[in-house]
Short mmCIF file of C-alpha atoms and ligand atoms in Angstrom, two decimals:
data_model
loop_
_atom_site.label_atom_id
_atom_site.label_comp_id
_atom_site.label_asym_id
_atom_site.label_seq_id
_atom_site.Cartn_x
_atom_site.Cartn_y
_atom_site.Cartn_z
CA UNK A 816 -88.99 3.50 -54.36
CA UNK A 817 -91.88 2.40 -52.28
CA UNK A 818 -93.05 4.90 -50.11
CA UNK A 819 -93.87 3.12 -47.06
CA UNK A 820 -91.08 2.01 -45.22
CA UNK A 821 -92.90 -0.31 -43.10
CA UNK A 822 -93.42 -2.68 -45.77
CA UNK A 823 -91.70 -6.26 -47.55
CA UNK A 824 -91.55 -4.56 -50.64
CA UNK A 825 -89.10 -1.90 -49.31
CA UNK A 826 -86.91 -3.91 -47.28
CA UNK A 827 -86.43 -6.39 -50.57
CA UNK A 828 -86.09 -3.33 -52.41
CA UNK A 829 -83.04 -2.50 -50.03
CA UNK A 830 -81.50 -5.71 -49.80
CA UNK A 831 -81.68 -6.04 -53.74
CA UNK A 832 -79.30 -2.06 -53.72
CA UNK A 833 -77.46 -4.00 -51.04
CA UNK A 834 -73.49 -4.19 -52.16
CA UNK A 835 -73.13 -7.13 -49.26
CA UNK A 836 -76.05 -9.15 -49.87
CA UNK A 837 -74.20 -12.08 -51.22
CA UNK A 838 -72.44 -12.12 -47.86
CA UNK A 839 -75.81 -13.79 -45.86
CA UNK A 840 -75.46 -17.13 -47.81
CA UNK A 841 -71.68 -17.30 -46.32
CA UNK A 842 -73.06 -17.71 -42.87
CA UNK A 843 -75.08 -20.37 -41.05
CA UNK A 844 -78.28 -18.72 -40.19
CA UNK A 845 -79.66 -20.73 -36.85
CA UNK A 846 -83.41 -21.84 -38.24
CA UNK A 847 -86.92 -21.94 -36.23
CA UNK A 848 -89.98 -23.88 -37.72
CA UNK A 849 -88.28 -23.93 -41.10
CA UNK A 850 -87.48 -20.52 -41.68
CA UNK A 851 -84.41 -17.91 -40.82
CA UNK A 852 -84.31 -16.97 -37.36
CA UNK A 853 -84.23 -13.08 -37.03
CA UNK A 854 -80.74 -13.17 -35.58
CA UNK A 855 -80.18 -9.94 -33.66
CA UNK A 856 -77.21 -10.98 -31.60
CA UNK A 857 -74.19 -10.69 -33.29
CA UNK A 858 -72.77 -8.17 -30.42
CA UNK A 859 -73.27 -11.64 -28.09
CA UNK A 860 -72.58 -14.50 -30.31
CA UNK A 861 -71.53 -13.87 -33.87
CA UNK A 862 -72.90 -16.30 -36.12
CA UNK A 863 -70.99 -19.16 -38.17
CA UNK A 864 -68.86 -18.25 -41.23
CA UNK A 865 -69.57 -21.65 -43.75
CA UNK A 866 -65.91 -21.36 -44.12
CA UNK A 867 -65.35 -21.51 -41.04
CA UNK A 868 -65.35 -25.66 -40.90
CA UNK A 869 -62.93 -26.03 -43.77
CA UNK A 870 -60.50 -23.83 -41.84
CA UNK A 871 -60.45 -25.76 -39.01
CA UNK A 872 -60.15 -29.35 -41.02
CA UNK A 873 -57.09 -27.66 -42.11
CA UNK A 874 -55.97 -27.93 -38.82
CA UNK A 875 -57.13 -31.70 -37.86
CA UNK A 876 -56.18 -33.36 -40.89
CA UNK A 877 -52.66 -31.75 -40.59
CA UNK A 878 -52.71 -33.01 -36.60
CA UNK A 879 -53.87 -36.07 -38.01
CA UNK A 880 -51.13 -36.39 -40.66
CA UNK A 881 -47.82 -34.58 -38.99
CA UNK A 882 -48.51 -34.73 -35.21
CA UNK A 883 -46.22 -32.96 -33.72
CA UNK A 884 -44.09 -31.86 -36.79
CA UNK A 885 -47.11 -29.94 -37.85
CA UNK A 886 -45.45 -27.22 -35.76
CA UNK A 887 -43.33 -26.59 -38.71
CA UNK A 888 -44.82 -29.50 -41.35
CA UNK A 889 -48.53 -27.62 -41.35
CA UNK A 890 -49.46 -26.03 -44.49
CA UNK A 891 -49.72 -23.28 -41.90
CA UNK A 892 -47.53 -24.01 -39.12
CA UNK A 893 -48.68 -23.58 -35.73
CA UNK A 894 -45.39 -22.09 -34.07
CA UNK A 895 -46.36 -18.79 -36.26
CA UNK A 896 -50.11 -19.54 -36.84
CA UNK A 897 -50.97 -16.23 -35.13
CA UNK A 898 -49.08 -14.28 -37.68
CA UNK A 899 -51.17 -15.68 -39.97
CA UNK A 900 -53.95 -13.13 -38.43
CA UNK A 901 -52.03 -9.93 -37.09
CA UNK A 902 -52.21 -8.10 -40.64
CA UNK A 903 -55.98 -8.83 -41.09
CA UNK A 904 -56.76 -7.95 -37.11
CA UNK A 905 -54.67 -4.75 -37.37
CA UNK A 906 -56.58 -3.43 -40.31
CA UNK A 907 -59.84 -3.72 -38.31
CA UNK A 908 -58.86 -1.76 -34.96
CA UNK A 909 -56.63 0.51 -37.03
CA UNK A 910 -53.36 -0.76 -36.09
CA UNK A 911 -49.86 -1.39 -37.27
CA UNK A 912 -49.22 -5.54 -37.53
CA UNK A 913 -46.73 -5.30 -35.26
CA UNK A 914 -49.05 -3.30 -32.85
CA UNK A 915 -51.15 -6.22 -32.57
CA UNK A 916 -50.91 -9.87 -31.68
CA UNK A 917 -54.16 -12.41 -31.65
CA UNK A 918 -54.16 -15.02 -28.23
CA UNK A 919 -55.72 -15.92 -25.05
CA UNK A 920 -58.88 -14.64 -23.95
CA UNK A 921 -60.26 -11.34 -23.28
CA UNK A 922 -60.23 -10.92 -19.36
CA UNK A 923 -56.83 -12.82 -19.45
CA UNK A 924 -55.22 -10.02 -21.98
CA UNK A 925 -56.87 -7.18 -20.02
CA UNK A 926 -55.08 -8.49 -16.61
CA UNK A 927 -51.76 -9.31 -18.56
CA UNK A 928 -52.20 -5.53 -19.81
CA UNK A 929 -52.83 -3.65 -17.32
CA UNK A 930 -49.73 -5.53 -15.21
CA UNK A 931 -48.07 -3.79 -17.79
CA UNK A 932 -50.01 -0.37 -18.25
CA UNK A 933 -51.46 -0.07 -14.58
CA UNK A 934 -48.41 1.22 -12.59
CA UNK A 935 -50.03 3.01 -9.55
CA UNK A 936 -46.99 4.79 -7.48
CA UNK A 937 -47.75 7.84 -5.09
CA UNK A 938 -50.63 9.56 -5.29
CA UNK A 939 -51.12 8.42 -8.55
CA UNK A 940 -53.00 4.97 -8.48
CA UNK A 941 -56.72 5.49 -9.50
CA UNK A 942 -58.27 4.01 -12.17
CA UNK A 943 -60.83 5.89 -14.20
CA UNK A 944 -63.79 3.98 -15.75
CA UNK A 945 -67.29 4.26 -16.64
CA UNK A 946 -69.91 3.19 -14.75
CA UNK A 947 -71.66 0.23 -15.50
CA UNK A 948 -68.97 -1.56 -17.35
CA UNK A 949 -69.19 -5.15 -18.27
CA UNK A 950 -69.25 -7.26 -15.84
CA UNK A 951 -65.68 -8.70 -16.16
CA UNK A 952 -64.05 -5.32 -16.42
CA UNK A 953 -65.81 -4.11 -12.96
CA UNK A 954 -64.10 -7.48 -11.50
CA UNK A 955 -61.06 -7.11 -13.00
CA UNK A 956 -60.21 -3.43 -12.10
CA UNK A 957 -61.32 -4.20 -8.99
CA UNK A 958 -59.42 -7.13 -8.18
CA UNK A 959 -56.31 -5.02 -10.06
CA UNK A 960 -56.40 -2.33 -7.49
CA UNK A 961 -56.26 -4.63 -4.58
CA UNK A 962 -53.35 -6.69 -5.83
CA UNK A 963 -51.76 -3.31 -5.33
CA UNK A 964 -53.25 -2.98 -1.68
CA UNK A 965 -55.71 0.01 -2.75
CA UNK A 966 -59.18 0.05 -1.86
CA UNK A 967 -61.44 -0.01 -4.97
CA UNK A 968 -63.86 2.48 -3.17
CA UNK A 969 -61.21 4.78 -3.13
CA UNK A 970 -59.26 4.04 -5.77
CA UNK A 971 -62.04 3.19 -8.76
CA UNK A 972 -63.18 6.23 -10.07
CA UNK A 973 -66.28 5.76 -12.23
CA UNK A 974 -68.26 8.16 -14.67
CA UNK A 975 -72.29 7.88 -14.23
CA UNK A 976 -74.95 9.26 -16.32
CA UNK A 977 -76.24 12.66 -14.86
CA UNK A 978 -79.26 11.97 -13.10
CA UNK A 979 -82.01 10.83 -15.07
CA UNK A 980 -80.02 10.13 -18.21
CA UNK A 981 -78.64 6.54 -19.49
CA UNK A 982 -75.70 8.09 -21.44
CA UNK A 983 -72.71 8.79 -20.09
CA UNK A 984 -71.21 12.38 -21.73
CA UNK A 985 -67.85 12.23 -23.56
CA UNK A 986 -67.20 15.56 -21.71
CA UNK A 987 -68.34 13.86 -18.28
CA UNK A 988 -65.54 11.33 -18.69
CA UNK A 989 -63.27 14.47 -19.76
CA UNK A 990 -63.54 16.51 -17.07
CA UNK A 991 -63.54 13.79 -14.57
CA UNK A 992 -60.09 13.06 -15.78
CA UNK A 993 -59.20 16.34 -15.86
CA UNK A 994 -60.82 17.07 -11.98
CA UNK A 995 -58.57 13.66 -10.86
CA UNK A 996 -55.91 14.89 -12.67
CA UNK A 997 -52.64 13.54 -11.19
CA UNK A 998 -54.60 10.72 -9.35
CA UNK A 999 -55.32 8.80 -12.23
CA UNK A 1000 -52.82 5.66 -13.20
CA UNK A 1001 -55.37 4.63 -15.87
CA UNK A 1002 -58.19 5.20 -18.10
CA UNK A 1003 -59.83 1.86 -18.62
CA UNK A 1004 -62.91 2.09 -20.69
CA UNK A 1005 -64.83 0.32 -22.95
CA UNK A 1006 -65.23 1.74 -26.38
CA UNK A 1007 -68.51 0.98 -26.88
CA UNK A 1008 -71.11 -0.08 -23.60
CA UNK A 1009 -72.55 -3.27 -24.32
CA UNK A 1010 -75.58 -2.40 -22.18
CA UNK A 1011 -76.35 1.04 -24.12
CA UNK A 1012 -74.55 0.95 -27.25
CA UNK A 1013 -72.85 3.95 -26.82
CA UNK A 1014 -69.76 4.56 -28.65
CA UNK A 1015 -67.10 7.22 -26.84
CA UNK A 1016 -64.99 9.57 -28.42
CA UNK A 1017 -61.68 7.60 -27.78
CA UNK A 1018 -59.38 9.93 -29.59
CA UNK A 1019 -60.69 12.92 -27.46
CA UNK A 1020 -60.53 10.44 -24.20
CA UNK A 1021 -57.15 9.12 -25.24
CA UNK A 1022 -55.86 12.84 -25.37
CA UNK A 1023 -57.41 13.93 -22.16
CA UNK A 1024 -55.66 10.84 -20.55
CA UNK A 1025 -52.46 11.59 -21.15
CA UNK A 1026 -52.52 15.14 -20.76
CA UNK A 1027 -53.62 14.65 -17.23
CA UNK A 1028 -50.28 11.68 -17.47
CA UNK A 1029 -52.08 8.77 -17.34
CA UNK A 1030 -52.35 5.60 -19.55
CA UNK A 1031 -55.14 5.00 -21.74
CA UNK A 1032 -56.74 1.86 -22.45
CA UNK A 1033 -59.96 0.05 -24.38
CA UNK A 1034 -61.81 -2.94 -24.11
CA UNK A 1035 -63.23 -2.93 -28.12
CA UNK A 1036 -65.50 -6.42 -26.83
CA UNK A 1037 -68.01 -4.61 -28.48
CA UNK A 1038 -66.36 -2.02 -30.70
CA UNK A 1039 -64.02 -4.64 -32.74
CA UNK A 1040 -65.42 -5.58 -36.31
CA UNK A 1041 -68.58 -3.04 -35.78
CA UNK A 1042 -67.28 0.51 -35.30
CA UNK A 1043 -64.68 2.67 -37.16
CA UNK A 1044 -61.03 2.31 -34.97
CA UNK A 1045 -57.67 3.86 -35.30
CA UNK A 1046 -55.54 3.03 -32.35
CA UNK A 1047 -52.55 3.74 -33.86
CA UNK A 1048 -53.45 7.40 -34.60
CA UNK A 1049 -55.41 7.66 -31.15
CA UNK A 1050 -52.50 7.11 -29.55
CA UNK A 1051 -54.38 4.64 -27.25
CA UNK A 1052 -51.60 2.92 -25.26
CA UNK A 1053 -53.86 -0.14 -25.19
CA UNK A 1054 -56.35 -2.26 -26.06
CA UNK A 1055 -58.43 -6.04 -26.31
CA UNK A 1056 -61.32 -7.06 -27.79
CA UNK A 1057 -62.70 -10.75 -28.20
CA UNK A 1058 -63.66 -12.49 -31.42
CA UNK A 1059 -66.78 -14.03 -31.15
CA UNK A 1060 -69.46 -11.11 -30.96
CA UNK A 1061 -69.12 -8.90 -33.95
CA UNK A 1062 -65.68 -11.19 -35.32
CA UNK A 1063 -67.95 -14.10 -35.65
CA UNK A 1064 -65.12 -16.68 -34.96
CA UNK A 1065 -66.74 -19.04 -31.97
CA UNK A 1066 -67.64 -19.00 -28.76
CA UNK A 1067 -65.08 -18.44 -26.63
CA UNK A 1068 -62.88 -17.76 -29.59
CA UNK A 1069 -59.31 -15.95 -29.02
CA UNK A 1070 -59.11 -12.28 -28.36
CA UNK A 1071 -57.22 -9.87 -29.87
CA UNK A 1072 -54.40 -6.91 -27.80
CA UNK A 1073 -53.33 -4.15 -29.11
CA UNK A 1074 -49.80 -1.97 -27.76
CA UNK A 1075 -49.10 0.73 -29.63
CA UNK A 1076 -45.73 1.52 -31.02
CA UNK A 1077 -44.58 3.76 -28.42
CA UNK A 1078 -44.42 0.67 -25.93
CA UNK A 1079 -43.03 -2.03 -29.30
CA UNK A 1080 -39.33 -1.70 -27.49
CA UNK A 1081 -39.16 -1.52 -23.39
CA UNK A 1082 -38.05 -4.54 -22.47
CA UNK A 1083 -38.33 -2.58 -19.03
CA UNK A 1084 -41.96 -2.63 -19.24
CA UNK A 1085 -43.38 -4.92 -16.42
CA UNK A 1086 -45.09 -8.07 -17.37
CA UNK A 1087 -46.17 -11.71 -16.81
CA UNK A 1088 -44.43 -13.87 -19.08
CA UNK A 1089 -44.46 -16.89 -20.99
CA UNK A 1090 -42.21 -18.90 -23.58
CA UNK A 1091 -44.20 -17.64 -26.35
CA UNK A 1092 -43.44 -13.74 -25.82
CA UNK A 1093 -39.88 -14.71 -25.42
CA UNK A 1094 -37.91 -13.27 -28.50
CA UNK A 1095 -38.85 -16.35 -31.16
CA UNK A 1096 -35.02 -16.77 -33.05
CA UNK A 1097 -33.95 -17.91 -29.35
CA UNK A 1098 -37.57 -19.66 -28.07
CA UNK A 1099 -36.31 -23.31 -28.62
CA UNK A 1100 -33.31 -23.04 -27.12
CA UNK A 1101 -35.25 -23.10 -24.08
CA UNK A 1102 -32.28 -20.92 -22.39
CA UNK A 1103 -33.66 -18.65 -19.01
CA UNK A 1104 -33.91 -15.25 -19.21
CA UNK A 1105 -36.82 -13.81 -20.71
CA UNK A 1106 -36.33 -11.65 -23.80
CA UNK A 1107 -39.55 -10.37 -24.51
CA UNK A 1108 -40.54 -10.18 -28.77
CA UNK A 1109 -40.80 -6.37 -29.79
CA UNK A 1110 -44.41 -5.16 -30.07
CA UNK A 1111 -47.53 -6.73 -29.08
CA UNK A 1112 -46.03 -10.60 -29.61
CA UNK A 1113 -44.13 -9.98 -26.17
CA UNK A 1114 -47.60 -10.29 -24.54
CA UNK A 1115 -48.16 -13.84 -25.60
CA UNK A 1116 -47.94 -16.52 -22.65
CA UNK A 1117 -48.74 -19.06 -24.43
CA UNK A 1118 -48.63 -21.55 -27.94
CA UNK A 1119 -51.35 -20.99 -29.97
CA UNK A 1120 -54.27 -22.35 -29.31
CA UNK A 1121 -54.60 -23.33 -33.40
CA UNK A 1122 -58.38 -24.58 -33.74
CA UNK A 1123 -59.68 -21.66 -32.39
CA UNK A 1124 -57.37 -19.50 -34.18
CA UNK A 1125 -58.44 -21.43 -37.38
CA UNK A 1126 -62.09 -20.31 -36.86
CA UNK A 1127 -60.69 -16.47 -36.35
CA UNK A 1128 -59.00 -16.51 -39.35
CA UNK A 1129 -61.71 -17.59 -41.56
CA UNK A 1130 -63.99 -14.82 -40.24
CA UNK A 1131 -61.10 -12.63 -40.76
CA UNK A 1132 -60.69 -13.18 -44.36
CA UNK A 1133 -64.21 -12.19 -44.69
CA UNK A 1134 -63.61 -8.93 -43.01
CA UNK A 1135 -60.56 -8.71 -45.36
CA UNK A 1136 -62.69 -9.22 -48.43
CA UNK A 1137 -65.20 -6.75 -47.36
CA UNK A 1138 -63.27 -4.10 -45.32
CA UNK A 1139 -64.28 -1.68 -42.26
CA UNK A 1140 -65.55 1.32 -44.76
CA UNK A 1141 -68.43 -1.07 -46.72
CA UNK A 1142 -69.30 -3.03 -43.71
CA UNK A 1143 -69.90 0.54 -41.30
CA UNK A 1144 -71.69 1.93 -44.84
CA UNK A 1145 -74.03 -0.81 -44.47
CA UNK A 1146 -74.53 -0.75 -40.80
CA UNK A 1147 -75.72 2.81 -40.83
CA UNK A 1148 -78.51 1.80 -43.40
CA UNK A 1149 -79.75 -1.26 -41.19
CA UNK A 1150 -79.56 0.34 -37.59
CA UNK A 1151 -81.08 3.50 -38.84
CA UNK A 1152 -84.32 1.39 -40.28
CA UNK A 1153 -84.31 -0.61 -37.28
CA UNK A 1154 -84.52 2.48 -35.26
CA UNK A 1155 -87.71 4.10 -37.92
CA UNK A 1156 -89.17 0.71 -37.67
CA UNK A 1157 -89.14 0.64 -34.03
CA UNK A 1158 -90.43 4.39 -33.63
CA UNK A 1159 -93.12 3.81 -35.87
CA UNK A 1160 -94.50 0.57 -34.11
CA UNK A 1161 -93.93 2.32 -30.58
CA UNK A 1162 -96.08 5.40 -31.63
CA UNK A 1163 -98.97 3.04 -33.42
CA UNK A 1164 -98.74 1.16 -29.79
CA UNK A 1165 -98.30 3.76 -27.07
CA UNK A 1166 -101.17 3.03 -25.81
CA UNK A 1167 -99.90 -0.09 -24.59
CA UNK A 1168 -96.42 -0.02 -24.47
CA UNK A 1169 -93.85 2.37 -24.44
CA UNK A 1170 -89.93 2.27 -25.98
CA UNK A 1171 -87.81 4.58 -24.87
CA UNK A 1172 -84.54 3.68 -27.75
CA UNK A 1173 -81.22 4.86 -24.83
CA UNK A 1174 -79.07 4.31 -27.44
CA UNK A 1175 -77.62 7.72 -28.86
CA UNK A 1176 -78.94 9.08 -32.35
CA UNK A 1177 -76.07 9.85 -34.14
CA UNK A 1178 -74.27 7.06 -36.06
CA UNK A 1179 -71.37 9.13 -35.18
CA UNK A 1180 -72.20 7.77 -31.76
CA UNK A 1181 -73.10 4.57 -31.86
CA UNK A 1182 -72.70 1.04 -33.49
CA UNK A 1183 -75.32 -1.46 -34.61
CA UNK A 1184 -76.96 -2.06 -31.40
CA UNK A 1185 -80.03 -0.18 -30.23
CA UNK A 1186 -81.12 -0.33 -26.42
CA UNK A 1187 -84.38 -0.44 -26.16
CA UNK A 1188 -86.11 0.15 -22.54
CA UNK A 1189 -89.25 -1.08 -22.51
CA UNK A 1190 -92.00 0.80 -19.88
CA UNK A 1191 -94.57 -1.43 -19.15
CA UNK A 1192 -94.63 -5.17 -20.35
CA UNK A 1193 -90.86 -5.83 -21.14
CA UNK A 1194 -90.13 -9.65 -20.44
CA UNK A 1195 -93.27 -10.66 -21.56
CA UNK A 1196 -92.96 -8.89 -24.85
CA UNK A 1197 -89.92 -9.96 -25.10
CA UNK A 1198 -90.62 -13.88 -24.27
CA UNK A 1199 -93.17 -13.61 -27.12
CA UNK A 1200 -90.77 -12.09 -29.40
CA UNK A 1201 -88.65 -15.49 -29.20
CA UNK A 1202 -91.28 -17.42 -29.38
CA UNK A 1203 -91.83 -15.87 -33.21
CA UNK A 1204 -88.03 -16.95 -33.66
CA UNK A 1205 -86.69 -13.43 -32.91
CA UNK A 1206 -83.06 -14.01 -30.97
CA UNK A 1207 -82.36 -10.94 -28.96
CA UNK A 1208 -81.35 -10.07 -26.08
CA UNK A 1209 -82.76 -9.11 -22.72
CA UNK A 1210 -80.87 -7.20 -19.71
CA UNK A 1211 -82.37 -6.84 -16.57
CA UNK A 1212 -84.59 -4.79 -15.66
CA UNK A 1213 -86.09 -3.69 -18.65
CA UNK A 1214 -83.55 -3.34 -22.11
CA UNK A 1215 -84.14 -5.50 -25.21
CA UNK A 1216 -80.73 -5.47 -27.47
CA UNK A 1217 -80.53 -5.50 -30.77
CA UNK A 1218 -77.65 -5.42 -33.11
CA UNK A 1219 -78.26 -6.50 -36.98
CA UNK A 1220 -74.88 -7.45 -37.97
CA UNK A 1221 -73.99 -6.43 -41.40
CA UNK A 1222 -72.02 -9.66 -42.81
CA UNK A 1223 -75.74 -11.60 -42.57
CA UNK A 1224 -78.60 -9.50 -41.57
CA UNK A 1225 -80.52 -7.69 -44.33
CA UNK A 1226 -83.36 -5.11 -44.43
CA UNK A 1227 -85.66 -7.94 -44.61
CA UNK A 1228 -85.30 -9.65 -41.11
CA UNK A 1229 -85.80 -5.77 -39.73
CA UNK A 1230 -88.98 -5.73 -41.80
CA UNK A 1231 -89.41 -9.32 -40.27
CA UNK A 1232 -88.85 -7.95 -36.51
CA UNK A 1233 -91.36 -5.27 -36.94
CA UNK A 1234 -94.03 -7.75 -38.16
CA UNK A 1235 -93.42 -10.08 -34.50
CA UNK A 1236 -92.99 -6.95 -32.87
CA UNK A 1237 -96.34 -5.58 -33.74
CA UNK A 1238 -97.66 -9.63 -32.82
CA UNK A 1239 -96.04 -9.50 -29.69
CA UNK A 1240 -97.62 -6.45 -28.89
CA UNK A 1241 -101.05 -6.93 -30.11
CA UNK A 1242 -101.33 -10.24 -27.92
CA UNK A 1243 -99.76 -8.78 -24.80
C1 LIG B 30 -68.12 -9.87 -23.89
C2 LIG B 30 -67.29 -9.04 -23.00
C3 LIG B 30 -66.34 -9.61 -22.13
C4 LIG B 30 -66.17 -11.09 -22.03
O1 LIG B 30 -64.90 -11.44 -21.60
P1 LIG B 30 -64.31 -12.90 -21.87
O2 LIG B 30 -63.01 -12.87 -21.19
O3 LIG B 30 -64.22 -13.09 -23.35
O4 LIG B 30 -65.25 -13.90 -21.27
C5 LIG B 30 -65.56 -8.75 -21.38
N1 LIG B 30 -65.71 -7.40 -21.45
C6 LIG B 30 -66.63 -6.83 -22.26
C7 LIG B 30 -66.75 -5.34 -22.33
C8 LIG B 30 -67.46 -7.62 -23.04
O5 LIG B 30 -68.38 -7.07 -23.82
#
């Protein structure tokens, strides 16, 4: 073993011991003057399996041949083509097939969900959630609460930091639940924060949830396909992730719910439907009277929306091939050298620059993305980074994001981030 770890010789020497490294040449790798890119943004965009393109083929040439008989006539008929990725999906949130059913998009399943799973009545209607969530989850609690006629000021409770800190603490979230108590309809959180890269103790969260009585819910946007899940033994009531950050399966690409077992048979349950939750021996008799499927399949709206779905599966048989335990083995390795490489550069460079990594230490804690705030020079350093064909990713005010994805990234483009890193700085 080479000693320094800062060197080309030791990341090759890692990517050689690598059990995955044949898995790099199965995705498109976007290029910049000729070479690799150093693609750090799997947790945004996933990159493109080769495969993917003769999936979807699959799917034109039968559209091309059958029209609309390839709704049966397919080689993998549409009216089912989703259950041609429940199994695979299941086995990489830790689910039951049934538990889990593969359509729309993610916002659209976390609204259909929470109609279901956000039942505010008395004083129980707040929704518990931690500060600084995506984006989309902020509006869509929000806009949740008042379709119920609460305020969200009121009825939004949300975890911060402490003062000074960037994490939020498991036991924060805990206790909060536990102070609310019997005001809380709904524990809405997501798994991992896509600004931080925290990962929360879900099981713990999940338990605390419904021992104060209320439902428990994830978005896994940035948990699915990068961090060890088991829904089904959580208990979590719910869940949704999309496919196109870690699941590599195109922009946009379908996302994924999850309703675990205890919820498979109340036909009770509230929902929004559509024809294709409706129970499917009866669907084309196109008779009223909704009859939802059992299990997650009664949350479908709508047909299948095949090309996309053709893109998902082709990641997932990947994922298949590989499975959660090698890919999270792997993932330790490569975070934990980004995180040495990026120490080692800050400390030669403090003079200039200093990176302050928010993302937690323990891999216990965390999934393949490191936060890095920069103090001092941060869009600047990071403009230059791109400009060296580093893609990463920059949140205002002042985090880089990095996530090496471990389908396609190897030791070396770390090795290869340090060396622009150290450019970046040094012409700062
Ligand atoms: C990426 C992401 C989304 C995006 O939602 P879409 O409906 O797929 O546009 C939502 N929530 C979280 C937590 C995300 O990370």
């Amino acid at each position: 073993m080479v000693a320094n770890k800062n060197s080309l010789e030791f990341a090759r020497e890692m990517d050689q011991a690598d059990n995955l490294k044949e898995y790099r040449s199965k995705f498109h790798i976007p290029q910049f003057n000729g070479k690799d890119t150093v693609y750090f943004t799997g947790n945004s965009l996933g990159l493109q399996p080769k495969s993917a393109k003769a999936y979807i083929e699959q799917e034109l040439n039968d559209w091309a041949k059958f029209g609309v008989e390839g709704h049966f006539e397919a080689k993998k008929p549409w009216f089912a083509y989703h259950e041609f990725l429940s199994e695979k999906a299941a086995k990489i949130v830790g689910a039951k097939t049934s538990e889990v059913v593969i359509t729309h998009s993610l916002t659209t399943n976390l609204h259909l969900l929470m109609v279901s799973f956000y039942r505010p009545a008395g004083k129980r209607y707040k929704i518990l959630c931690e500060k600084k969530a995506f984006p989309s989850d902020q509006y869509a609690l929000e806009s949740q609460v008042k379709f119920h006629g609460y305020d969200p000021k009121d009825a939004i409770v949300e975890v911060a930091p402490r003062s000074g800190d960037h994490l939020i603490t498991d036991q924060d979230i805990m206790d909060t639940i536990r102070k609310h108590g019997d005001e809380i309809a709904l524990v809405m959180i997501g798994g991992v924060n896509y600004y931080t890269g925290q990962l929360f103790d879900m099981e713990s969260i999940t338990k605390t949830g419904h021992e104060a009585g209320a439902m428990v819910g994830f978005d896994l946007a940035h948990a699915a396909g990068n961090v060890k899940l088991n829904l089904h033994d959580w208990q979590v009531d719910f869940a949704a992730w999309c496919s196109y950050k870690y699941l590599n399966s195109s922009p946009g690409g379908v996302s994924g719910m999850f309703v675990h077992q205890n919820h498979e048979n109340k036909p009770e349950l509230p929902r929004f439907a559509g024809w294709w939750g409706h129970d499917k021996e009866v669907r084309f008799l196109m008779e009223p009277g909704f009859k939802p499927m059992k299990g997650a399949e009664g949350w479908q709206l709508s047909n299948a929306p095949v090309l996309g779905m053709a893109a998902h599966l082709a990641s997932l048989d990947i994922f298949d091939e590989v499975g959660m335990d090698r890919l999270i083995e792997k993932r330790i390795k490569l975070t934990n050298y980004l995180e040495e490489i990026v120490q080692e550069i800050s400390a030669k460079y403090s003079a200039i620059c200093q990176f302050e990594i928010i993302t937690p230490k323990e891999a216990t804690r965390r999934g393949a993305q490191l936060s890095i705030l920069v103090h001092g020079k941060g869009k600047s350093l990071f403009d230059a980074l791109t400009k060296q064909g580093v893609i990463a990713d920059w949140r205002e005010p002042n985090v880089i994001r990095i996530a090496p994805a471990p389908l396609y990234n190897s030791f070396e483009d770390i090795y290869n981030f340090g060396q622009s890193l150290e450019q970046a700085l040094q012409n700062n």
